[in-house]
PDB file of C-alpha atoms in Angstrom:
ATOM      1  CA  LYS A   1     -16.129   9.322   7.765  1.00 76.00           C
ATOM      2  CA  ILE A   2     -15.397  12.371  10.401  1.00 81.00           C
ATOM      3  CA  GLY A   3     -11.936  11.232  11.478  1.00 82.00           C
ATOM      4  CA  ARG A   4     -12.741  10.567  15.538  1.00 82.00           C
ATOM      5  CA  HIS A   5     -10.891   7.358  15.109  1.00 87.00           C
ATOM      6  CA  GLU A   6     -10.438   7.276  18.427  1.00 85.00           C
ATOM      7  CA  ARG A   7     -14.214   7.198  19.555  1.00 86.00           C
ATOM      8  CA  ALA A   8     -14.705   4.742  16.901  1.00 88.00           C
ATOM      9  CA  VAL A   9     -12.573   2.221  18.486  1.00 91.00           C
ATOM     10  CA  ASP A  10     -14.349   2.480  21.828  1.00 88.00           C
ATOM     11  CA  HIS A  11     -17.704   1.910  20.207  1.00 83.00           C
ATOM     12  CA  PHE A  12     -16.481  -1.143  17.583  1.00 89.00           C
ATOM     13  CA  ALA A  13     -14.461  -2.521  20.304  1.00 89.00           C
ATOM     14  CA  ARG A  14     -17.859  -2.839  22.644  1.00 88.00           C
ATOM     15  CA  VAL A  15     -19.801  -4.085  19.608  1.00 87.00           C
ATOM     16  CA  ALA A  16     -17.374  -6.616  18.920  1.00 86.00           C
ATOM     17  CA  LYS A  17     -16.958  -7.935  21.957  1.00 84.00           C
ATOM     18  CA  ASP A  18     -20.862  -7.433  23.799  1.00 81.00           C
ATOM     19  CA  PHE A  19     -22.567  -8.620  20.486  1.00 86.00           C
ATOM     20  CA  ASP A  20     -20.827 -11.215  19.189  1.00 84.00           C
ATOM     21  CA  GLY A  21     -23.553 -13.367  17.743  1.00 84.00           C
ATOM     22  CA  ASP A  22     -24.716 -10.106  16.198  1.00 87.00           C
ATOM     23  CA  THR A  23     -24.683  -9.917  12.142  1.00 90.00           C
ATOM     24  CA  ALA A  24     -22.713  -5.872  13.490  1.00 88.00           C
ATOM     25  CA  CYS A  25     -20.127  -7.951  14.902  1.00 90.00           C
ATOM     26  CA  GLY A  26     -18.287  -8.819  11.743  1.00 91.00           C
ATOM     27  CA  PRO A  27     -18.232  -5.714  10.493  1.00 93.00           C
ATOM     28  CA  SER A  28     -17.269  -3.816  13.732  1.00 93.00           C
ATOM     29  CA  LEU A  29     -14.708  -6.128  14.062  1.00 94.00           C
ATOM     30  CA  LEU A  30     -13.540  -5.326  10.509  1.00 95.00           C
ATOM     31  CA  ARG A  31     -13.479  -1.591  10.905  1.00 94.00           C
ATOM     32  CA  LEU A  32     -12.326  -1.748  14.970  1.00 95.00           C
ATOM     33  CA  GLY A  33      -8.835  -3.061  13.061  1.00 96.00           C
ATOM     34  CA  GLU A  34      -8.725  -0.511  10.360  1.00 96.00           C
ATOM     35  CA  CYS A  35      -9.353   2.658  13.081  1.00 96.00           C
ATOM     36  CA  LEU A  36      -6.739   1.366  14.922  1.00 97.00           C
ATOM     37  CA  ALA A  37      -4.529   1.296  11.697  1.00 97.00           C
ATOM     38  CA  VAL A  38      -5.361   5.062  11.354  1.00 96.00           C
ATOM     39  CA  LEU A  39      -4.194   5.215  14.853  1.00 97.00           C
ATOM     40  CA  GLN A  40      -0.894   3.567  14.203  1.00 97.00           C
ATOM     41  CA  ARG A  41      -1.519   0.950  16.815  1.00 97.00           C
ATOM     42  CA  TRP A  42       0.251  -2.014  14.698  1.00 98.00           C
ATOM     43  CA  PRO A  43       0.512  -4.789  17.385  1.00 98.00           C
ATOM     44  CA  ARG A  44      -3.090  -4.338  18.327  1.00 97.00           C
ATOM     45  CA  SER A  45      -4.753  -3.954  14.617  1.00 98.00           C
ATOM     46  CA  GLU A  46      -2.988  -7.207  13.660  1.00 98.00           C
ATOM     47  CA  ARG A  47      -4.199  -8.872  16.125  1.00 98.00           C
ATOM     48  CA  VAL A  48      -7.994  -7.683  15.711  1.00 97.00           C
ATOM     49  CA  LEU A  49      -7.844  -8.140  11.778  1.00 98.00           C
ATOM     50  CA  VAL A  50      -6.482 -12.037  12.057  1.00 98.00           C
ATOM     51  CA  ASP A  51      -9.293 -12.271  14.833  1.00 96.00           C
ATOM     52  CA  TYR A  52     -11.647 -11.276  11.517  1.00 96.00           C
ATOM     53  CA  LEU A  53     -10.482 -13.419   9.500  1.00 97.00           C
ATOM     54  CA  ASP A  54     -10.286 -16.713  11.954  1.00 96.00           C
ATOM     55  CA  ARG A  55     -14.009 -16.058  12.534  1.00 95.00           C
ATOM     56  CA  PHE A  56     -15.255 -14.078   9.120  1.00 95.00           C
ATOM     57  CA  GLY A  57     -12.732 -15.012   6.779  1.00 93.00           C
ATOM     58  CA  ASP A  58     -14.723 -16.647   4.048  1.00 93.00           C
ATOM     59  CA  GLY A  59     -16.935 -13.232   3.665  1.00 92.00           C
ATOM     60  CA  ASP A  60     -16.868 -10.865   0.861  1.00 93.00           C
ATOM     61  CA  ALA A  61     -14.355  -8.507   2.870  1.00 95.00           C
ATOM     62  CA  TRP A  62     -11.962 -10.902   3.780  1.00 97.00           C
ATOM     63  CA  TYR A  63      -9.441  -8.841   1.529  1.00 97.00           C
ATOM     64  CA  GLN A  64      -9.812  -5.829   3.431  1.00 97.00           C
ATOM     65  CA  ALA A  65      -8.552  -7.709   6.916  1.00 98.00           C
ATOM     66  CA  GLN A  66      -5.994 -10.104   4.646  1.00 98.00           C
ATOM     67  CA  PHE A  67      -4.648  -6.201   3.126  1.00 98.00           C
ATOM     68  CA  GLY A  68      -4.341  -4.839   6.626  1.00 98.00           C
ATOM     69  CA  VAL A  69      -2.529  -7.615   8.201  1.00 98.00           C
ATOM     70  CA  GLY A  70       0.032  -6.937   5.330  1.00 98.00           C
ATOM     71  CA  TRP A  71       0.005  -3.670   6.225  1.00 98.00           C
ATOM     72  CA  ALA A  72       0.598  -4.050  10.030  1.00 98.00           C
ATOM     73  CA  ALA A  73       3.032  -6.075   9.692  1.00 98.00           C
ATOM     74  CA  GLU A  74       5.012  -3.616   6.644  1.00 98.00           C
ATOM     75  CA  ASN A  75       4.261  -0.877   9.224  1.00 98.00           C
ATOM     76  CA  GLN A  76       5.691  -2.810  12.531  1.00 98.00           C
ATOM     77  CA  GLY A  77       9.076  -3.954  10.077  1.00 98.00           C
ATOM     78  CA  ARG A  78       8.515  -7.491   9.449  1.00 98.00           C
ATOM     79  CA  PHE A  79       8.327  -6.979   5.365  1.00 98.00           C
ATOM     80  CA  SER A  80       8.414 -10.663   4.764  1.00 98.00           C
ATOM     81  CA  GLU A  81       5.653 -11.577   6.195  1.00 98.00           C
ATOM     82  CA  ALA A  82       4.009  -8.279   4.897  1.00 98.00           C
ATOM     83  CA  ILE A  83       4.257  -9.436   1.440  1.00 98.00           C
ATOM     84  CA  ALA A  84       3.012 -12.449   2.355  1.00 98.00           C
ATOM     85  CA  ALA A  85      -0.061 -11.085   3.928  1.00 98.00           C
ATOM     86  CA  TYR A  86      -0.481  -9.313   0.131  1.00 98.00           C
ATOM     87  CA  GLY A  87       0.584 -12.376  -1.535  1.00 98.00           C
ATOM     88  CA  LYS A  88      -2.660 -13.964  -0.133  1.00 98.00           C
ATOM     89  CA  VAL A  89      -4.554 -10.823  -1.776  1.00 98.00           C
ATOM     90  CA  ILE A  90      -3.455 -10.774  -5.033  1.00 98.00           C
ATOM     91  CA  ALA A  91      -4.097 -14.669  -5.351  1.00 97.00           C
ATOM     92  CA  ARG A  92      -7.879 -14.527  -4.727  1.00 96.00           C
ATOM     93  CA  HIS A  93      -9.021 -10.815  -5.318  1.00 94.00           C
ATOM     94  CA  LYS A  94      -8.479  -8.579  -8.687  1.00 92.00           C
ATOM     95  CA  GLY A  95      -9.490  -4.766  -7.596  1.00 94.00           C
ATOM     96  CA  PRO A  96      -7.930  -2.076  -6.476  1.00 96.00           C
ATOM     97  CA  THR A  97      -6.807  -3.463  -3.276  1.00 97.00           C
ATOM     98  CA  ALA A  98      -5.073  -6.338  -5.523  1.00 98.00           C
ATOM     99  CA  ALA A  99      -3.131  -3.311  -7.302  1.00 98.00           C
ATOM    100  CA  ARG A 100      -2.878  -1.533  -4.161  1.00 98.00           C
ATOM    101  CA  ALA A 101      -1.087  -4.876  -2.567  1.00 98.00           C
ATOM    102  CA  GLN A 102       1.565  -5.430  -5.603  1.00 98.00           C
ATOM    103  CA  PHE A 103       2.599  -2.062  -4.960  1.00 98.00           C
ATOM    104  CA  GLN A 104       3.162  -2.274  -1.410  1.00 98.00           C
ATOM    105  CA  ILE A 105       5.172  -5.589  -2.075  1.00 98.00           C
ATOM    106  CA  GLY A 106       7.312  -3.110  -4.035  1.00 98.00           C
ATOM    107  CA  GLN A 107       7.721  -1.184  -1.074  1.00 98.00           C
ATOM    108  CA  CYS A 108       8.629  -3.785   1.153  1.00 98.00           C
ATOM    109  CA  LEU A 109      11.172  -4.846  -1.378  1.00 98.00           C
ATOM    110  CA  TYR A 110      12.492  -1.613  -1.479  1.00 98.00           C
ATOM    111  CA  ALA A 111      12.764  -1.237   1.875  1.00 98.00           C
ATOM    112  CA  GLN A 112      14.964  -3.942   2.312  1.00 98.00           C
ATOM    113  CA  LYS A 113      17.009  -2.708  -0.082  1.00 98.00           C
ATOM    114  CA  GLN A 114      16.013  -5.528  -2.335  1.00 98.00           C
ATOM    115  CA  TYR A 115      15.732  -2.863  -5.653  1.00 98.00           C
ATOM    116  CA  ASN A 116      15.911  -4.928  -8.359  1.00 98.00           C
ATOM    117  CA  GLU A 117      13.189  -7.116  -7.193  1.00 98.00           C
ATOM    118  CA  ALA A 118      11.110  -4.044  -6.279  1.00 98.00           C
ATOM    119  CA  VAL A 119      11.367  -2.862  -9.519  1.00 98.00           C
ATOM    120  CA  ARG A 120       9.709  -5.979 -10.835  1.00 98.00           C
ATOM    121  CA  ALA A 121       6.882  -6.034  -8.252  1.00 98.00           C
ATOM    122  CA  LEU A 122       6.062  -2.488  -9.039  1.00 98.00           C
ATOM    123  CA  LEU A 123       5.888  -2.469 -12.850  1.00 98.00           C
ATOM    124  CA  LYS A 124       3.138  -5.927 -12.472  1.00 98.00           C
ATOM    125  CA  VAL A 125       1.228  -2.916 -11.011  1.00 97.00           C
ATOM    126  CA  ASP A 126       1.343  -1.159 -14.127  1.00 95.00           C
ATOM    127  CA  ILE A 127       0.992  -4.248 -16.072  1.00 96.00           C
ATOM    128  CA  LEU A 128      -1.669  -6.065 -14.534  1.00 96.00           C
ATOM    129  CA  TYR A 129      -3.829  -3.872 -13.441  1.00 95.00           C
ATOM    130  CA  ALA A 130      -5.922  -1.214 -14.991  1.00 86.00           C
ATOM    131  CA  TYR A 131      -6.023   1.510 -11.958  1.00 95.00           C
ATOM    132  CA  PRO A 132      -4.012   4.616 -12.981  1.00 95.00           C
ATOM    133  CA  GLU A 133      -3.464   6.206  -9.493  1.00 95.00           C
ATOM    134  CA  TRP A 134      -1.366   3.007  -8.349  1.00 97.00           C
ATOM    135  CA  SER A 135       0.207   2.678 -11.756  1.00 97.00           C
ATOM    136  CA  ALA A 136       1.701   5.967 -11.916  1.00 97.00           C
ATOM    137  CA  ALA A 137       2.851   5.116  -7.909  1.00 98.00           C
ATOM    138  CA  ALA A 138       4.208   2.088  -9.207  1.00 98.00           C
ATOM    139  CA  LEU A 139       5.990   3.727 -12.160  1.00 98.00           C
ATOM    140  CA  PHE A 140       7.347   6.552  -9.789  1.00 97.00           C
ATOM    141  CA  GLU A 141       8.374   4.255  -7.071  1.00 98.00           C
ATOM    142  CA  ALA A 142      10.106   1.802 -10.010  1.00 98.00           C
ATOM    143  CA  GLY A 143      12.094   5.194 -10.586  1.00 97.00           C
ATOM    144  CA  ARG A 144      13.139   5.386  -7.315  1.00 96.00           C
ATOM    145  CA  CYS A 145      14.645   1.932  -7.160  1.00 97.00           C
ATOM    146  CA  PHE A 146      16.768   2.856 -10.876  1.00 97.00           C
ATOM    147  CA  GLU A 147      18.227   5.608  -8.538  1.00 95.00           C
ATOM    148  CA  GLU A 148      19.248   3.534  -5.825  1.00 96.00           C
ATOM    149  CA  LEU A 149      21.181   0.950  -8.280  1.00 97.00           C
ATOM    150  CA  ASN A 150      22.437   4.357 -10.558  1.00 95.00           C
ATOM    151  CA  LYS A 151      20.521   3.287 -14.050  1.00 96.00           C
ATOM    152  CA  THR A 152      20.010   7.176 -14.698  1.00 93.00           C
ATOM    153  CA  ALA A 153      18.356   6.096 -17.882  1.00 94.00           C
ATOM    154  CA  GLU A 154      15.983   4.120 -16.352  1.00 96.00           C
ATOM    155  CA  ALA A 155      15.113   6.398 -13.160  1.00 96.00           C
ATOM    156  CA  ARG A 156      14.437   8.816 -15.752  1.00 95.00           C
ATOM    157  CA  GLU A 157      12.770   6.926 -18.488  1.00 96.00           C
ATOM    158  CA  HIS A 158      10.296   5.773 -15.781  1.00 96.00           C
ATOM    159  CA  PHE A 159       9.633   8.959 -14.257  1.00 96.00           C
ATOM    160  CA  GLN A 160       8.531  10.443 -17.935  1.00 95.00           C
ATOM    161  CA  GLN A 161       6.426   7.762 -18.432  1.00 95.00           C
ATOM    162  CA  VAL A 162       4.446   9.100 -15.133  1.00 96.00           C
ATOM    163  CA  THR A 163       4.347  12.581 -16.542  1.00 94.00           C
ATOM    164  CA  ARG A 164       3.070  11.045 -19.812  1.00 94.00           C
ATOM    165  CA  LYS A 165       0.855   8.396 -19.170  1.00 95.00           C
ATOM    166  CA  TYR A 166      -0.591   9.817 -15.318  1.00 95.00           C
ATOM    167  CA  GLU A 167      -0.434  13.369 -16.187  1.00 92.00           C
ATOM    168  CA  ASP A 168      -3.395  13.646 -14.096  1.00 93.00           C
ATOM    169  CA  THR A 169      -2.549  11.800 -10.663  1.00 94.00           C
ATOM    170  CA  ARG A 170      -0.360  13.167  -8.019  1.00 94.00           C
ATOM    171  CA  TRP A 171       2.658  11.087  -9.179  1.00 95.00           C
ATOM    172  CA  ALA A 172       2.865  13.062 -12.031  1.00 93.00           C
ATOM    173  CA  PRO A 173       3.817  16.690 -10.260  1.00 93.00           C
ATOM    174  CA  MET A 174       6.879  14.591  -8.557  1.00 93.00           C
ATOM    175  CA  ALA A 175       8.384  12.863 -11.330  1.00 94.00           C
ATOM    176  CA  ALA A 176       8.644  15.834 -13.629  1.00 91.00           C
ATOM    177  CA  ARG A 177      10.876  17.121 -10.685  1.00 91.00           C
ATOM    178  CA  CYS A 178      12.855  14.318 -11.608  1.00 87.00           C
ATOM    179  CA  TRP A 179      13.641  14.654 -14.280  1.00 74.00           C
ATOM    180  CA  PRO A 180      13.801  17.857 -16.069  1.00 64.00           C
ATOM    181  CA  PRO A 181      14.773  18.242 -19.241  1.00 56.00           C
ATOM    182  CA  LEU A 182      17.008  21.121 -19.087  1.00 36.00           C
ATOM    183  CA  GLN A 183      19.292  19.778 -15.761  1.00 43.00           C
ATOM    184  CA  LYS A 184      21.492  17.962 -16.339  1.00 42.00           C
ATOM    185  CA  THR A 185      22.200  16.652 -12.914  1.00 46.00           C
ATOM    186  CA  TRP A 186      18.818  15.616 -11.452  1.00 47.00           C
ATOM    187  CA  LYS A 187      17.773  13.586  -8.261  1.00 53.00           C
ATOM    188  CA  TRP A 188      14.379  12.308  -7.331  1.00 54.00           C
ATOM    189  CA  ALA A 189      13.000  15.433  -4.674  1.00 57.00           C
ATOM    190  CA  PRO A 190      10.269  14.381  -2.627  1.00 58.00           C
ATOM    191  CA  ALA A 191       6.561  17.002  -2.283  1.00 50.00           C
TER     192      ALA A 191
END
């Protein structure tokens, strides 16, 4: 929690190895995988989280590990595997992690330049989940997909939705820069 993930890795790894039968083993294994992800040690994070799922996959925190498996695969450029992992989260979980998993599916499709499919995946976030931050992010990214498809009117419409419906999110200022009403030409610019 204080940002010392390297030290946390050492401690969680020791608990997971030396206290295999203890009730602290499962949570330690999950936190180990998460710390490795923060440190961008994707292959090891993925292995640890798959191990967690094999051993503790029936527990309440399974969806966190499953999301982490998808996140690790996505960050290694294995987008199809990431989509499959995220799909498992969506199929069995309905909370904010499911909304984020749906968003990440859209991001994976965007990375594969499958813009039409990405739009469909991203719009599901706003339709199926009631989490403003993820809805705003998804509508913004859908706007970027429409830009890639040279559908300017649709892109503008989605950026405008972000600024109108989700003005209190961090996505609204970025969306506003994409469609200044007084400008004749516009293009997405990173914050």
